[in-house]
Coordinates of C-alpha atoms in Angstrom, one line a residue:
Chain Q
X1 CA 104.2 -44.4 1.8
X2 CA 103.7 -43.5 5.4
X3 CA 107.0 -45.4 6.4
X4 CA 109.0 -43.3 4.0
X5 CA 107.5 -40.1 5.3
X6 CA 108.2 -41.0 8.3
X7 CA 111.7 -42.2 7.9
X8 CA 112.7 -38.8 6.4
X9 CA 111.0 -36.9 9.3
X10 CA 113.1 -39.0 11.9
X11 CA 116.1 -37.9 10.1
X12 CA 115.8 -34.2 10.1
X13 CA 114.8 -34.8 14.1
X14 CA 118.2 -36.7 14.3
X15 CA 120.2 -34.4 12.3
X16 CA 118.5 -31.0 14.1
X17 CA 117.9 -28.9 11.4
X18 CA 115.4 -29.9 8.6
X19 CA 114.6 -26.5 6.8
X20 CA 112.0 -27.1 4.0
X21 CA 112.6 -30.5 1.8
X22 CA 116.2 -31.2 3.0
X23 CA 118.7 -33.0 4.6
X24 CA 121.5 -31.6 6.8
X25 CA 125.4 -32.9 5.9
X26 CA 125.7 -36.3 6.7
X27 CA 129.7 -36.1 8.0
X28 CA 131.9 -33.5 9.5
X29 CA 133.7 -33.3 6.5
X30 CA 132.9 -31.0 3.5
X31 CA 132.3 -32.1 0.7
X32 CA 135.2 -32.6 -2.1
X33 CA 134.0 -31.2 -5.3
X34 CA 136.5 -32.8 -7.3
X35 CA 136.1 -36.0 -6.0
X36 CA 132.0 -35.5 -6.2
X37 CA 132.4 -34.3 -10.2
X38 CA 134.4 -38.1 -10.8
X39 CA 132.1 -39.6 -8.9
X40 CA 129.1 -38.2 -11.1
X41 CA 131.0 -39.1 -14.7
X42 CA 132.0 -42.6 -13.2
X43 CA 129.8 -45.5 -14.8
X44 CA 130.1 -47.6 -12.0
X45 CA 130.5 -45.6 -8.8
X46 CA 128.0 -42.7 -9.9
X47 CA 125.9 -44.4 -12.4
X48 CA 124.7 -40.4 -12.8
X49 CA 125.2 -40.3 -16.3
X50 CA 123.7 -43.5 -17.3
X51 CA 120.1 -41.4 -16.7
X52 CA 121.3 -37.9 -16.6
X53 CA 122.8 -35.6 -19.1
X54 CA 125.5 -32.7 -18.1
X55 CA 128.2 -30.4 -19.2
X56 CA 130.6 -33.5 -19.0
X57 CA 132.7 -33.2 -22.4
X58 CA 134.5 -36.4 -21.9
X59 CA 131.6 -38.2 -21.5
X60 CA 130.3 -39.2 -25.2
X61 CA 127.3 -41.2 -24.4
X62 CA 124.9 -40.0 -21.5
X63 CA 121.1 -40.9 -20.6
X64 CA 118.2 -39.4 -21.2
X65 CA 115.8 -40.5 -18.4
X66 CA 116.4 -37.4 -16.2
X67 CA 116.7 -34.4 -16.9
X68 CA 120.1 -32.2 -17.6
X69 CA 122.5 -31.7 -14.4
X70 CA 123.2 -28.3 -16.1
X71 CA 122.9 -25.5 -13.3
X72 CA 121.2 -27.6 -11.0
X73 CA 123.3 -25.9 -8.1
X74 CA 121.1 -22.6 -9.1
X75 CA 117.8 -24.5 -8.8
X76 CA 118.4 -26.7 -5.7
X77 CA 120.3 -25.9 -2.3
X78 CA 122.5 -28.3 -0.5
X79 CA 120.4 -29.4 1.4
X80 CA 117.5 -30.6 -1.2
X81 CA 120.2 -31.7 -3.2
X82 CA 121.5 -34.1 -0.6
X83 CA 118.4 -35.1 0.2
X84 CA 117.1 -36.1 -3.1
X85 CA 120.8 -38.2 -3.8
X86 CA 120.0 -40.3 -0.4
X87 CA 116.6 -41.1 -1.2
X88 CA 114.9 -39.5 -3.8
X89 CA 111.8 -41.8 -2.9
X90 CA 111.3 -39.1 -0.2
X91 CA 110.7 -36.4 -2.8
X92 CA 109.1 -38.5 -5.3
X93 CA 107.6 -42.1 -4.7
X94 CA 107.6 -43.3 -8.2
X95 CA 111.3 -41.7 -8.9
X96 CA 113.7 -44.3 -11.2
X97 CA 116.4 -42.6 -9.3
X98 CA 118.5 -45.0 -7.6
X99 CA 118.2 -44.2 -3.5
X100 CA 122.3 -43.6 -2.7
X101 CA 122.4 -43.8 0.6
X102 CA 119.8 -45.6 2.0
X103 CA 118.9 -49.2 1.5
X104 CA 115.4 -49.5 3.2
X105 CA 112.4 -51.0 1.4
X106 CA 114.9 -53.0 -0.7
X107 CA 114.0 -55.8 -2.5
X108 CA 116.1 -59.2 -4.0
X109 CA 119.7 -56.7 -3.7
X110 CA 122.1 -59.1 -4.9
X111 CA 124.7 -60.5 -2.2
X112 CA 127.2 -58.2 -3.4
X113 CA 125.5 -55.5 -3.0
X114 CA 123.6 -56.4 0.5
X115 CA 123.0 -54.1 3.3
X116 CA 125.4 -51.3 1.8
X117 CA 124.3 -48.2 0.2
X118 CA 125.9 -46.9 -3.5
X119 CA 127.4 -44.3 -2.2
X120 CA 129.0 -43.6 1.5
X121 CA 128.0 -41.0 3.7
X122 CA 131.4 -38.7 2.6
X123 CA 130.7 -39.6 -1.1
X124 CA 127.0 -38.2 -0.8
X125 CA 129.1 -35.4 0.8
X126 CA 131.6 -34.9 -2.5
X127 CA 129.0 -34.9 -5.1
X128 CA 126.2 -32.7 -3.3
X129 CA 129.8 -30.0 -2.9
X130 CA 129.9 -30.6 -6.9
X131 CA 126.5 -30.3 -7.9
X132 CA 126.7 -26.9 -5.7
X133 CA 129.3 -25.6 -8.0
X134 CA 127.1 -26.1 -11.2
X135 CA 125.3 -22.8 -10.5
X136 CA 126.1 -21.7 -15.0
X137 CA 123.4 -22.8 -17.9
X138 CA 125.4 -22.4 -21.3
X139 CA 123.4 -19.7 -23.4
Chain Z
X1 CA 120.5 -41.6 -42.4
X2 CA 119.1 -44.4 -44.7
X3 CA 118.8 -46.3 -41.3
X4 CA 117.4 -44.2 -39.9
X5 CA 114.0 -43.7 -42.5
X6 CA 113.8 -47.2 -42.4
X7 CA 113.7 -47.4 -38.7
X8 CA 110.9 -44.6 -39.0
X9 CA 109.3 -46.5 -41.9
X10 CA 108.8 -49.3 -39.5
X11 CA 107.6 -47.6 -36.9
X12 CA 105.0 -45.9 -39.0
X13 CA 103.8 -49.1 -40.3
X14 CA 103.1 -50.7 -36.7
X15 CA 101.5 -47.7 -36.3
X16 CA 99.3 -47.1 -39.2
X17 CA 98.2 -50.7 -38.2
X18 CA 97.1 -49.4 -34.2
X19 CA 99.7 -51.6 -32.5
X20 CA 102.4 -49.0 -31.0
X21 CA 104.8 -52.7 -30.0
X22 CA 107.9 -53.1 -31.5
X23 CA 110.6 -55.9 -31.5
X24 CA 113.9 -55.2 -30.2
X25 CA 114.5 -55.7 -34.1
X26 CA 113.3 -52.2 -34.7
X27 CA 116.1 -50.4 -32.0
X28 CA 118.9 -51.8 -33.6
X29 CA 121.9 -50.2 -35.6
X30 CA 120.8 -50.7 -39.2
X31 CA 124.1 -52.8 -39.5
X32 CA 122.8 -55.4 -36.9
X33 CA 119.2 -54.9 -38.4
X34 CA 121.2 -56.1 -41.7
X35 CA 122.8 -59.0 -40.2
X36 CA 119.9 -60.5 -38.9
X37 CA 117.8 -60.1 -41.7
X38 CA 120.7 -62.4 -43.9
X39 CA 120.6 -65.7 -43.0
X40 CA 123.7 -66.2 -44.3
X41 CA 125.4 -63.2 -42.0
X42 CA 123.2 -64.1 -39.2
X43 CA 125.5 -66.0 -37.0
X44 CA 122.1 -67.5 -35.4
X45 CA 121.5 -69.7 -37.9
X46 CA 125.1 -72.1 -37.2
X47 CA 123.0 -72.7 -33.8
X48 CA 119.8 -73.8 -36.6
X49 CA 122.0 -75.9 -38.1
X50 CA 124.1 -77.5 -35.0
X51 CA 120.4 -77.9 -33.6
X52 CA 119.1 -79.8 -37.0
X53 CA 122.0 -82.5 -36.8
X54 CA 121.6 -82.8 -33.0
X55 CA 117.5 -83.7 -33.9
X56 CA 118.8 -86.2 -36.0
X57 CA 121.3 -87.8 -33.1
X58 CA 120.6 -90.5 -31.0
X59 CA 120.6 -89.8 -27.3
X60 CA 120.8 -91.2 -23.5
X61 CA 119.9 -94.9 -23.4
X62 CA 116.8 -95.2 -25.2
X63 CA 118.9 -94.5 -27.8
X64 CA 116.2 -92.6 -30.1
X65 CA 116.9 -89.3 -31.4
X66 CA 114.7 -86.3 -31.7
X67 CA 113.4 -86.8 -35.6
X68 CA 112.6 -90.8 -34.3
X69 CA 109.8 -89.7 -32.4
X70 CA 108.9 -86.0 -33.8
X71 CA 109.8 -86.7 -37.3
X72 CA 110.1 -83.7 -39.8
X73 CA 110.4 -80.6 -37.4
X74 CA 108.9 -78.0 -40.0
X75 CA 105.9 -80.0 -39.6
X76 CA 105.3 -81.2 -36.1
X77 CA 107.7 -78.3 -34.5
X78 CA 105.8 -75.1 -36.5
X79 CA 104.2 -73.0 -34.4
X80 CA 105.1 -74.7 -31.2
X81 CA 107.5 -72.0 -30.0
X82 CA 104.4 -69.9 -31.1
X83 CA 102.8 -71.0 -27.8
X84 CA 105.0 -71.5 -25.3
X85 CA 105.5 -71.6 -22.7
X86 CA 102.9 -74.5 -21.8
X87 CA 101.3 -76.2 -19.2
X88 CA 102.8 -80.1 -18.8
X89 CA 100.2 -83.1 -17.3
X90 CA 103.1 -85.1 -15.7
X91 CA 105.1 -82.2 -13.6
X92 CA 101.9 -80.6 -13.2
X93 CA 103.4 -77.3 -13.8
X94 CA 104.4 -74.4 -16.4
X95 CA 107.2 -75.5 -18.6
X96 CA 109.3 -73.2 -21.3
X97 CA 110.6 -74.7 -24.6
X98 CA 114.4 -75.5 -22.6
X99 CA 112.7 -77.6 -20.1
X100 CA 110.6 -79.1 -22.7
X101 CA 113.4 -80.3 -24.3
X102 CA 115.3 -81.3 -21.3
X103 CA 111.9 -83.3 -20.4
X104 CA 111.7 -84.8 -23.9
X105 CA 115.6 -85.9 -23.0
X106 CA 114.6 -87.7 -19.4
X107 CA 111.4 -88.9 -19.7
X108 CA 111.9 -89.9 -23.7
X109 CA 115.2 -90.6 -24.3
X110 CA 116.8 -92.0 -20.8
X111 CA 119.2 -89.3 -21.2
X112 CA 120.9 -86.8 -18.6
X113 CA 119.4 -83.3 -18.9
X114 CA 121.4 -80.9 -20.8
X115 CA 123.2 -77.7 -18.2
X116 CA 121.3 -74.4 -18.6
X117 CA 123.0 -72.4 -21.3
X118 CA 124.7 -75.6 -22.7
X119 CA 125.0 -75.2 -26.7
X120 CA 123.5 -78.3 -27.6
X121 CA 120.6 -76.9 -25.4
X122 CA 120.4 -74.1 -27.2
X123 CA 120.8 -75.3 -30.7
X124 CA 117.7 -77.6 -30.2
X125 CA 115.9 -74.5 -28.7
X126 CA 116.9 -72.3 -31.8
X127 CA 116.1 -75.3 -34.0
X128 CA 112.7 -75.8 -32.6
X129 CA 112.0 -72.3 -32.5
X130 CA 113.2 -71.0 -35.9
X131 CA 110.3 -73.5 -37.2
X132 CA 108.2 -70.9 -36.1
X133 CA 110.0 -67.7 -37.7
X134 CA 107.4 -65.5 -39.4
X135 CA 104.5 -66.7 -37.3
X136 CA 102.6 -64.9 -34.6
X137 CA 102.8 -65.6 -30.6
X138 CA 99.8 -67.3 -29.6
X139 CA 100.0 -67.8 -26.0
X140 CA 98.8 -70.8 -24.3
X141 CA 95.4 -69.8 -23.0
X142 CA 95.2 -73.4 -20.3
X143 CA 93.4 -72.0 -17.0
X144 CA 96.1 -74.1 -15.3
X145 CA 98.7 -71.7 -16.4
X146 CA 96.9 -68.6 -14.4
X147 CA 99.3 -68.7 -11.7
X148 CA 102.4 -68.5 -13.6
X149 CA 100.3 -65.6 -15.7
X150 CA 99.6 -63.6 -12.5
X151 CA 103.0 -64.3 -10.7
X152 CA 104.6 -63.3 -14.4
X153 CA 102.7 -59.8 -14.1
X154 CA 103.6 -58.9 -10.6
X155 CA 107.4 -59.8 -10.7
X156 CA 107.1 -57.6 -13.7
X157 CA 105.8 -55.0 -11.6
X158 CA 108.8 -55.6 -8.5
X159 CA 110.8 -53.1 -7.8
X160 CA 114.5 -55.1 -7.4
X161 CA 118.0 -54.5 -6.6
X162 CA 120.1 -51.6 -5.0
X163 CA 118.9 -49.6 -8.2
X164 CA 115.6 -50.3 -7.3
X165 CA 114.4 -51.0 -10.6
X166 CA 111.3 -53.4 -12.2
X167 CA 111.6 -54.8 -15.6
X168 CA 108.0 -52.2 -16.2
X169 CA 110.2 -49.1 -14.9
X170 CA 112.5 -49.5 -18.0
X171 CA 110.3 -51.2 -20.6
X172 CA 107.0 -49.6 -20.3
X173 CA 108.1 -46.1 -18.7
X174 CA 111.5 -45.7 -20.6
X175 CA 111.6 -47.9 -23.4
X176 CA 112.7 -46.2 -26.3
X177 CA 114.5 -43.8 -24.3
X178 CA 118.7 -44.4 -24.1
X179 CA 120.3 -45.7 -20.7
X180 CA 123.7 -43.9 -21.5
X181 CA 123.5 -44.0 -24.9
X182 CA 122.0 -47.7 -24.9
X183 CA 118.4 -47.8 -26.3
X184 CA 115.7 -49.6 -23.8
X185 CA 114.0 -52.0 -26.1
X186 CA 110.5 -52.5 -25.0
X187 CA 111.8 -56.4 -24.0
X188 CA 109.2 -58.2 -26.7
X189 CA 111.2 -61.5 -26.0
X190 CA 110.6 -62.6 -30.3
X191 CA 114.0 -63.8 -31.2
X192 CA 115.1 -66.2 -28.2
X193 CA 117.4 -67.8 -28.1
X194 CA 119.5 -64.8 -29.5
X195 CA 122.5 -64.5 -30.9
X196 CA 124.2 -61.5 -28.9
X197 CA 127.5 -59.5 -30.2
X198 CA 128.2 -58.8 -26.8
X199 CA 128.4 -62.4 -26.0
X200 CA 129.8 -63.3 -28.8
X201 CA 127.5 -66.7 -28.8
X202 CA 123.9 -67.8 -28.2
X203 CA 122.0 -67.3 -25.3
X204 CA 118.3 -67.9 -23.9
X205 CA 115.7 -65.7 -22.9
X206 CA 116.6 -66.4 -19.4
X207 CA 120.1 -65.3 -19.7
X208 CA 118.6 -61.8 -20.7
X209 CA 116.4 -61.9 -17.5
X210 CA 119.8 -62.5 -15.8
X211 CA 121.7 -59.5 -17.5
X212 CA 118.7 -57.2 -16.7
X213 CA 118.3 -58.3 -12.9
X214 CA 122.3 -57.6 -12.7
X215 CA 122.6 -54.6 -14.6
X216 CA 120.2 -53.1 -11.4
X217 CA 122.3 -55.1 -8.7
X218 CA 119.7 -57.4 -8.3
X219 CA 119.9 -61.3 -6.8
X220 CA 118.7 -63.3 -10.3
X221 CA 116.1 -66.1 -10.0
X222 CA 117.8 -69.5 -11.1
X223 CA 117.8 -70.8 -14.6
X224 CA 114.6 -73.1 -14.6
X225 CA 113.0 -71.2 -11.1
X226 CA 109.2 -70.8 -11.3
X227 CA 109.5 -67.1 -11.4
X228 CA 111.7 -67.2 -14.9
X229 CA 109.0 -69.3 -16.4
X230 CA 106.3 -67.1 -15.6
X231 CA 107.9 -63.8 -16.6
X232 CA 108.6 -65.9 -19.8
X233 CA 105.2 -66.3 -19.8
X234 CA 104.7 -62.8 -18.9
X235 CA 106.2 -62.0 -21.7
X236 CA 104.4 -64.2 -24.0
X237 CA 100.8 -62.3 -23.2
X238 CA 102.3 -59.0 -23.4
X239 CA 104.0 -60.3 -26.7
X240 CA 101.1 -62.3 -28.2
X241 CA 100.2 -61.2 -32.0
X242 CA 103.7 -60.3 -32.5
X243 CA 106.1 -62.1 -35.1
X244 CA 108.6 -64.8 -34.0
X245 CA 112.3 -64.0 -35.3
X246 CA 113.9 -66.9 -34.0
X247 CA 117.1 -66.7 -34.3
X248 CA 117.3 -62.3 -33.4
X249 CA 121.3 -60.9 -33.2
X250 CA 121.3 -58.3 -30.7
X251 CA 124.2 -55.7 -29.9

């Protein structure tokens, strides 16, 4: 517990700017939002749907062990988005969700997977622009 | 729709009787719920079969087969899947039913051991354990058997993988709820070894362990490694009362 609180603390010190429970951009680059919204329906890259519901018509089958993606751009900012897509352990200790960009406190990662985080740095960047975008809740 | 009710029937029932468990059985299509339930669609029961000739075989140098030391498997066989796995003297150690067999081939019948996942392995493992259909796990209660018990629990507790995932996250937390569309069984391991559509063959409990430990980018534990034995036995605890299916199709 106090290793992951403390981890996220040293990363808003080395990033500058840590307003509230969030995470400044991790590249120079902005985000692509078209890239982030394939990333999200991908069922390898993203995994997002596997857990997650959404607005994603081309997507039959989709999870239900998160809540709906719909208008979470209205509810969260950038930087709590990005924030809880790196590690949402620093948000929630117990969360199922996958940490994207972080592989700390890892245990058994298979050799494939070893050392490297689910998504890179720009990635995070592509879907946190996406999820920005999905600011409308159907009526 | 008529699955459906059924599925709801037999929900109720494990529920009128206090005992909210259910088999994988009961998150199945009603088409694969069909097929295992008809022993002659249940493509489970060629491995019976295949295992019931290979009983019969001679094997290794000894050359004594199965039946010339066990004799009639519906007698001496019933119920032993029931309680295993089981502590063995000799190795000193936890052993599942595959092992058991593989130790039966060594020490018994001067015969090489049989590769993990090897059909004939499996057909003498659904053999052995289809003598146990209908009846309810009883686990092995041997105080030698605590460590495997106690390393079982905690591995079932682990966190593992990039997804950072324990076998509790999904089938305590989430079971019954649908991984993309998938439904999370509550992983009652009461039809091993299953027949699985997606494999399109047989395959042991510890080739599940393997899919699951994958599926969250996890390293898996060998076939035969300590740790698979004592989530099997794990497994068997958290399972115990329940009714053997031996052989279970799964999607």
């Amino acid at each position: 517990m106090r290793r992951v609180v403390a981890a996220a603390a040293a990363i808003c010190a080395a990033g500058g700017v840590c307003a509230g429970e969030g995470m400044p951009p991790l590249t120079s680059t902005p985000g692509d939002p078209e890239r982030g919204r394939a990333i999200v329906i991908d069922r390898e890259t993203g995994l997002c749907l596997l857990c997650h519901s959404g607005p994603f018509p081309e997507v039959t089958f989709q999870g239900d062990l998160a809540p709906s993606l719909e208008g979470v751009g209205a509810r969260l900012d950038a930087a709590a988005l990005r924030l809880r897509l790196v590690d949402s352990r620093r948000v929630n200790p117990d969360t199922i969700m996958p940490p994207y960009h972080s592989t700390d406190n890892l245990n058994r990662v298979g050799a494939e997977w070893r050392g490297k985080p689910i998504l890179s740095a720009q990635q995070i960047e592509d879907v946190v622009a996406f999820l920005a975008t999905m600011t409308e809740v159907a009526q | 729709m008529r699955g459906g009710a059924a599925a709801l029937l037999l929900i109720a029932a494990t529920m009128a009787s206090g005992d909210e468990r259910l088999s994988g059985t009961a998150f199945m299509s009603p088409e694969t719920r069909a097929m295992q339930a008809d022993d002659l669609a249940n493509p489970g029961m060629f491995a019976v079969l295949e295992g019931a000739r290979l009983w019969e075989e001679t094997a290794g140098v000894s050359g004594r087969s199965c039946a010339g030391c066990h004799g009639d498997a519906a007698e001496t066989m019933k119920g032993v899947a029931a309680r295993y796995p089981a502590f063995d003297e000799a190795s000193n150690a936890a052993v599942d039913l595959t092992a058991r067999v593989n130790l039966c081939r060594t020490r018994h019948q001067d015969a090489d051991p049989l590769p993990p996942e090897d059909p004939r392995l499996l057909a003498l493992t659904t053999f052995i354990g289809h003598q146990s259909r209908g009846q309810k796990i009883e686990p092995d209660p041997d105080p030698r058997l605590q460590p495997w018990r106690e390393l079982g629990a905690r591995l079932f507790r682990t966190r593992m993988g990039q997804l950072n995932f324990s076998c509790a996250n999904c089938h305590d937390d989430n079971a019954g709820r649908h991984l993309a569309g998938n439904p999370i069984p509550q992983g009652h391991a009461t039809g091993y070894p299953i027949y699985r559509l997606e494999w399109q063959s047989m395959g042991s409990l510890q080739r599940r362990f393997r899919n699951c430990l994958v599926g969250v980018r996890a390293e898996p534990f060998a076939y035969g490694s300590r740790e698979f034995i004592a989530l099997e036995l794990f497994l068997a605890d958290r399972a115990a009362g329940m009714t053997i299916e031996t052989p279970a199709v799964r999607p």
